[in-house]
XYZ file of C-alpha atoms in Angstrom:
359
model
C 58.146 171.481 227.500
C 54.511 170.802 228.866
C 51.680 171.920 226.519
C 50.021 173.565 229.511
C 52.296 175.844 230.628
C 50.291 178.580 228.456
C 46.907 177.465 228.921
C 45.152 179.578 232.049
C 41.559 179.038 233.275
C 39.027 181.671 234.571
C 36.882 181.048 236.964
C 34.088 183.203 236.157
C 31.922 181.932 233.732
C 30.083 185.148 233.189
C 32.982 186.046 230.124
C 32.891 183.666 226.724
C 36.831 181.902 225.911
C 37.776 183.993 223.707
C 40.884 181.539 222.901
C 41.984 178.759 220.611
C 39.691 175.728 219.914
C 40.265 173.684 222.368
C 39.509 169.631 221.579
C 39.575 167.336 224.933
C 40.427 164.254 223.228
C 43.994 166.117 221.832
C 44.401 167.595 225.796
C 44.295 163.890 227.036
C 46.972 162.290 224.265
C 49.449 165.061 225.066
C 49.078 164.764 228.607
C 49.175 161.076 228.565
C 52.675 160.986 226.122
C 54.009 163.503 228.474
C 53.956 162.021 231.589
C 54.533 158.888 230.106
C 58.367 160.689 228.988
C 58.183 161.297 233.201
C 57.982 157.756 233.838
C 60.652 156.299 231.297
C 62.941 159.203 232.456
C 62.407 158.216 236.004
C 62.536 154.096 235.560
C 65.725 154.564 233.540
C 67.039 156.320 236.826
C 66.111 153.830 238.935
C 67.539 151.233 236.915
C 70.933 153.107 237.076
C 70.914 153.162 241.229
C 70.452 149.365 240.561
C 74.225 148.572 240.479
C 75.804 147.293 243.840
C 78.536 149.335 245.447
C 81.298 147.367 244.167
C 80.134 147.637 240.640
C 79.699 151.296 241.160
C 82.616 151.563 242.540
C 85.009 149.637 239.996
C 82.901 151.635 236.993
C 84.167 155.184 238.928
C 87.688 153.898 238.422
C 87.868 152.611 235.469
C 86.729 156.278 234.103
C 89.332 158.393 235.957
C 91.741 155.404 235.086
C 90.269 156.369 231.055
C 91.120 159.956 231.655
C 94.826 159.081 232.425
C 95.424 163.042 234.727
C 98.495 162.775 236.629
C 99.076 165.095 239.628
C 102.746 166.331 239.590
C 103.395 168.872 242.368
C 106.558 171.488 240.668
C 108.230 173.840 242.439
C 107.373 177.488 240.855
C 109.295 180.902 240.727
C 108.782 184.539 239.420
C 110.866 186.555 237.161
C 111.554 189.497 238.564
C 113.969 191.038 236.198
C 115.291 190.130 232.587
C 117.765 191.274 230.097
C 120.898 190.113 227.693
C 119.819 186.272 228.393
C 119.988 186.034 231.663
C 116.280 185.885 234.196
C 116.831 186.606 237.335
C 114.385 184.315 239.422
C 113.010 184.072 242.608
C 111.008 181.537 244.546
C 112.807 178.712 243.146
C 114.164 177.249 246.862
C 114.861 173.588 245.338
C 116.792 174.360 242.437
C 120.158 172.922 241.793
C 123.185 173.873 240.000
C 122.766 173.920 236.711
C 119.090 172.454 236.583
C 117.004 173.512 233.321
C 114.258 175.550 234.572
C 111.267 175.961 232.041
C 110.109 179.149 231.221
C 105.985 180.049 229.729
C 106.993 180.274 226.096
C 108.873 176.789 226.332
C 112.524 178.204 226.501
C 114.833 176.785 228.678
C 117.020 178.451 231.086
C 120.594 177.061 232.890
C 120.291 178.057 236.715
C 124.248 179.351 237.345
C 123.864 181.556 240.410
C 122.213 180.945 243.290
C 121.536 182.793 245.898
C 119.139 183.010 249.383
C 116.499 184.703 247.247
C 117.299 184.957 244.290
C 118.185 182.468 241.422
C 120.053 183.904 238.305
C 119.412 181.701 235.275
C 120.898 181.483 231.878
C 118.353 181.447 229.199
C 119.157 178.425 226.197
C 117.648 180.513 223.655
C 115.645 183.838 222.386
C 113.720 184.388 224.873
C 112.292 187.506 223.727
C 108.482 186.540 225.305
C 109.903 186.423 228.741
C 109.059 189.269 230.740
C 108.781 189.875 234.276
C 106.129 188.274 236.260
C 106.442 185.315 234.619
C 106.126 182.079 235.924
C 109.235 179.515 235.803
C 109.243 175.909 236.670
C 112.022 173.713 237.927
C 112.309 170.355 235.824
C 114.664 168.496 238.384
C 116.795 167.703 235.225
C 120.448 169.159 234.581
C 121.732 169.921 230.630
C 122.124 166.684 228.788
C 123.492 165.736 225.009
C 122.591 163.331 222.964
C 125.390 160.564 222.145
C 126.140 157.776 219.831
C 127.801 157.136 216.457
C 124.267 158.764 214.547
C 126.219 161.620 215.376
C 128.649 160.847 213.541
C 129.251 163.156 210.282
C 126.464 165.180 211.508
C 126.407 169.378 212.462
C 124.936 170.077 215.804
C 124.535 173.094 217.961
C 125.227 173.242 221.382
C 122.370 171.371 223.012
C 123.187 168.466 220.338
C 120.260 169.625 217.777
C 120.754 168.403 214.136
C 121.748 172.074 212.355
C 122.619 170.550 208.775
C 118.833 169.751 207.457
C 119.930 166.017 206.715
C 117.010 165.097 209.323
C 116.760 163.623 213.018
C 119.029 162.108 214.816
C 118.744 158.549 216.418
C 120.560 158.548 219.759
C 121.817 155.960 221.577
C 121.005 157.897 224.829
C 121.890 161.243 226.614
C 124.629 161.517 228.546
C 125.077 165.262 231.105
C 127.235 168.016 229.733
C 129.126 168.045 233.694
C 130.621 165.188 234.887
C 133.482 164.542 236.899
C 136.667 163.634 235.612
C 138.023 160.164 235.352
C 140.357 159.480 238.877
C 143.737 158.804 238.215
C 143.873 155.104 239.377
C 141.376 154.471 236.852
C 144.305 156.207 234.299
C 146.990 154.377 232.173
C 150.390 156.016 231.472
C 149.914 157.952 228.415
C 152.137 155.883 225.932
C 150.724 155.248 222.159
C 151.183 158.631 219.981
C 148.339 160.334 218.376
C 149.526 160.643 214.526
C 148.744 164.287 212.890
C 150.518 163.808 209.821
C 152.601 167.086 210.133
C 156.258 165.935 210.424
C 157.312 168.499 212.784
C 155.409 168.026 215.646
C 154.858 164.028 215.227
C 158.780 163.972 214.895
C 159.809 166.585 217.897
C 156.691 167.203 219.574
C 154.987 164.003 219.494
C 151.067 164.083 220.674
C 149.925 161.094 223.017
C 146.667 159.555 223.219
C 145.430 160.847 226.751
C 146.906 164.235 226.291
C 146.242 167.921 226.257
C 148.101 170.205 224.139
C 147.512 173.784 223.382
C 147.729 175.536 220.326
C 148.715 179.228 220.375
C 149.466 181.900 217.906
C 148.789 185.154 216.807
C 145.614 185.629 214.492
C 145.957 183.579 211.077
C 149.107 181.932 211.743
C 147.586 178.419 210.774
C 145.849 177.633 214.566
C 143.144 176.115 212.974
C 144.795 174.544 210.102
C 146.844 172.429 212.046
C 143.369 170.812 213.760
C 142.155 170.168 210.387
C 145.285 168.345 209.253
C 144.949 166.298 212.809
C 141.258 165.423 212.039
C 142.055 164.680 208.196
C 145.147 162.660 209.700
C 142.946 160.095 211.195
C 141.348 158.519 208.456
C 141.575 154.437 208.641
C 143.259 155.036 212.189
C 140.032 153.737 213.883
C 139.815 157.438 215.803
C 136.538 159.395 216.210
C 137.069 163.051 215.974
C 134.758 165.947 217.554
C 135.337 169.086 216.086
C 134.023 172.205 218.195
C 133.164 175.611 216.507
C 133.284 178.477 219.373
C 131.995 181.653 218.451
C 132.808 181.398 214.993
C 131.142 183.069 211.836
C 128.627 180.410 210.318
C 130.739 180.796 207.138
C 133.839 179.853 208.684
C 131.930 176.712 210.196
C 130.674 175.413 206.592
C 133.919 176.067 204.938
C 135.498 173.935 207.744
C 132.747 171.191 207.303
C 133.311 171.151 203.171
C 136.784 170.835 203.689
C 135.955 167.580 205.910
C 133.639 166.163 203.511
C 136.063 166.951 200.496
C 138.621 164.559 202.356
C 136.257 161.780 203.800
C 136.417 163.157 207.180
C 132.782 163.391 208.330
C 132.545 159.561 208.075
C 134.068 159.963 211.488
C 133.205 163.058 212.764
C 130.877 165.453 214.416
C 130.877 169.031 213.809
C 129.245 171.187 217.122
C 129.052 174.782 216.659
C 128.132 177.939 219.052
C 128.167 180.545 216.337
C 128.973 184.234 217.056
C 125.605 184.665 215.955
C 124.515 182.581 219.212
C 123.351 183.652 222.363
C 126.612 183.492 225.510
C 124.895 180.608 227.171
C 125.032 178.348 223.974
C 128.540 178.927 223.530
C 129.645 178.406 226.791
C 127.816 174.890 227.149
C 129.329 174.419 223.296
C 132.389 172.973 224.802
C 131.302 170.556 227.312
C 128.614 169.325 224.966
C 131.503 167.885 222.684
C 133.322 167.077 225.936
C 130.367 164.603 226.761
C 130.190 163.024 223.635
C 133.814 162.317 223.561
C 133.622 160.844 227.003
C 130.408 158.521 225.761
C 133.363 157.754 223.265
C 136.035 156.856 225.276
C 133.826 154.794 227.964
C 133.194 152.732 224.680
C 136.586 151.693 224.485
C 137.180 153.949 221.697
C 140.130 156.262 220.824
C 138.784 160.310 219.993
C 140.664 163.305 219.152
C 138.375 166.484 220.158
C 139.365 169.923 218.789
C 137.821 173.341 220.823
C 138.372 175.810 218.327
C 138.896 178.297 220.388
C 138.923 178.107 224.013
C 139.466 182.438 224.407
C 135.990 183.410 222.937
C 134.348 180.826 225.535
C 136.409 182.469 228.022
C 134.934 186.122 226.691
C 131.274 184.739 226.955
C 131.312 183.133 229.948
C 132.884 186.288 231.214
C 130.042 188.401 229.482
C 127.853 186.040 231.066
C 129.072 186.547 234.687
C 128.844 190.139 234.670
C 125.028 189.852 233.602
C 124.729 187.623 236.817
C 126.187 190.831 238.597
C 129.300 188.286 239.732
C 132.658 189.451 241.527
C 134.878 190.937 238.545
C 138.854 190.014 238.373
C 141.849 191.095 236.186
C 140.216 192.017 232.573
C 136.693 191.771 233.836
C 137.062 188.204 234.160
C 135.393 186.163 236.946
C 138.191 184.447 239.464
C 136.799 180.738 238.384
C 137.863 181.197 235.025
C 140.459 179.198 235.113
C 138.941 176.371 236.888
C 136.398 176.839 234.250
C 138.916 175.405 231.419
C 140.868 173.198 233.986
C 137.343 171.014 234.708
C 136.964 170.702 230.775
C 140.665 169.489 230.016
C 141.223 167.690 232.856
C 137.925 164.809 231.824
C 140.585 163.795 228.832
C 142.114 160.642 229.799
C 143.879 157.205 228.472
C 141.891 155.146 230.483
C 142.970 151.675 232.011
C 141.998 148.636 230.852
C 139.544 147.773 233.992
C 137.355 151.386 231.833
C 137.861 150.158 228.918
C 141.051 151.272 227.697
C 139.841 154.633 225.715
């Protein structure tokens, strides 16, 4: 600040100064120092405009190169109504089927139905911030899993997360949850049996590697027992096992994965559970999540047995699921794609020719 901007003058000099002492020689020094802090601020801002254009120019890009922003132009879309974990989105004119949207608090969402103006999405997760108003982004991305043997004798949830506190997992890469199944010229006849180790159905019923078989019963008749023997069964048989949990009680899920590890079995296998404690949409991708890992498998060249234990309680929560997307209702409440909802899973099981790799 100047020292003079509170010193005022009269011109009369009938009154005395009644102010300060005032000394001339101080008066001079300050004024001096001060606009001697003018000049240096002034030279240094001539020296500045010194620079040539070029220089100027390469110095202005080399600090927006330094601040490393990135314009990325996303396509945006409002909730406009939510409940049961499904958003029901509009705006979103790009999206595809089955594209992970991103919602404010970081969740996730599946887009399943789309309409003209109107996008109903599956949310992968709580979602109990999401409100209407909102604003949702498309990612351009569909639902991938992680694959590779570091899954093996690990527990994962749905979306391939570690779930059994034994740390991260070091992928190999990610491979989608949908993918079309193998053609049938690329298929060998299905001709080396799968060994369970029950007698009765290797001797009469004999699996093949390449096959589908179901397994039905009425409640505790030994369903699930029978996949356990087939996964215990493979031990030294060079077979990776998958071993899906759908909808079932997280104690049921560790008692199946201490009965694994009592008989060596998690050396070679992978545990993926949708708990009834999950939300719909994480059971129903539970299912193709092992299918996809299986299929990383089997492009490998390797042999894998995959267990999806049990196929009806995906059925019930995809169904729940399409009545929240307000979808055309069939026999039971269930949607008319049901079927080709299993039929798409199954059918991706293959004995694959040699030319694929013979898995």
């Amino acid at each position: 600040m100047s020292p003079y901007r509170n010193l005022f003058l009269k011109n009369s000099s009938d009154e005395p100064y009644e102010g300060p002492e005032l000394h001339t020689d101080d008066l001079r020094e300050d004024l001096e120092a001060y606009i001697q802090q003018k000049k240096d601020l002034i030279s240094g801002f001539k020296d500045s405009l010194k620079l040539d254009s070029a220089s100027l120019l390469a110095a202005l890009q080399a600090a927006v190169n330094h601040q490393g922003y990135q314009l990325i132009a996303k396509n945006a879309g409002t909730v406009k109504k939510v409940g049961g974990g499904v958003a029901i989105v509009s705006g979103l004119r790009g999206v595809m089927e089955n594209e992970l949207v991103l919602f404010p608090d970081g969740t996730f969402g599946l887009a399943m139905d789309l309409h003209e103006f109107h996008v109903g999405c599956v949310i992968l997760g709580p979602g109990d911030h999401i409100q209407a108003g909102d604003v949702v982004y498309e990612t351009g991305h569909v639902v991938d899993v992680p694959i590779g043997e570091a899954l093996l004798g690990r527990v994962v949830n749905a979306l391939g997360q570690p779930i059994d506190g034994l740390g991260p997992i070091e992928a190999d890469g990610y491979r989608p949850i949908e993918f079309p199944a193998t053609g049938f010229i690329y298929r060998s006849p299905i001709d080396t049996p799968l060994q369970t180790g029950i007698k009765a159905i290797d001797s009469i019923i004999p699996l093949g590697k390449g096959q589908r078989e179901l397994i039905i019963g009425d409640r505790q008749t030994g369903k699930s027992a029978i996949a356990m023997d087939s996964v215990i069964n493979q031990k030294g048989e060079d077979v990776y096992c998958i071993y899906v949990c759908i909808g079932q009680k997280m104690s049921t899920v560790a008692q199946i994965v201490n009965t694994f590890q009592e008989y060596g079995a998690m050396d070679y296998t992978t545990v993926i559970t949708a708990s009834a404690e999950d939300s719909p949409s994480l059971i129903y991708l539970a299912p193709y999540a092992g299918c996809a890992l299986a299929e990383s498998f089997m492009y490998d060249g390797k042999d894998v047995l995959i267990i999806y234990d049990d196929l009806s309680k995906h059925a019930i929560a995809y169904r729940q699921l399409s009545l929240l997307l307000e979808r055309p209702a069939g026999r039971e409440a269930y949607p008319g794609d049901i079927f080709y909802l299993h039929s798409r899973l199954l059918e991706r099981s293959a004995n694959l020719s040699k030319e694929k790799g013979g898995g």
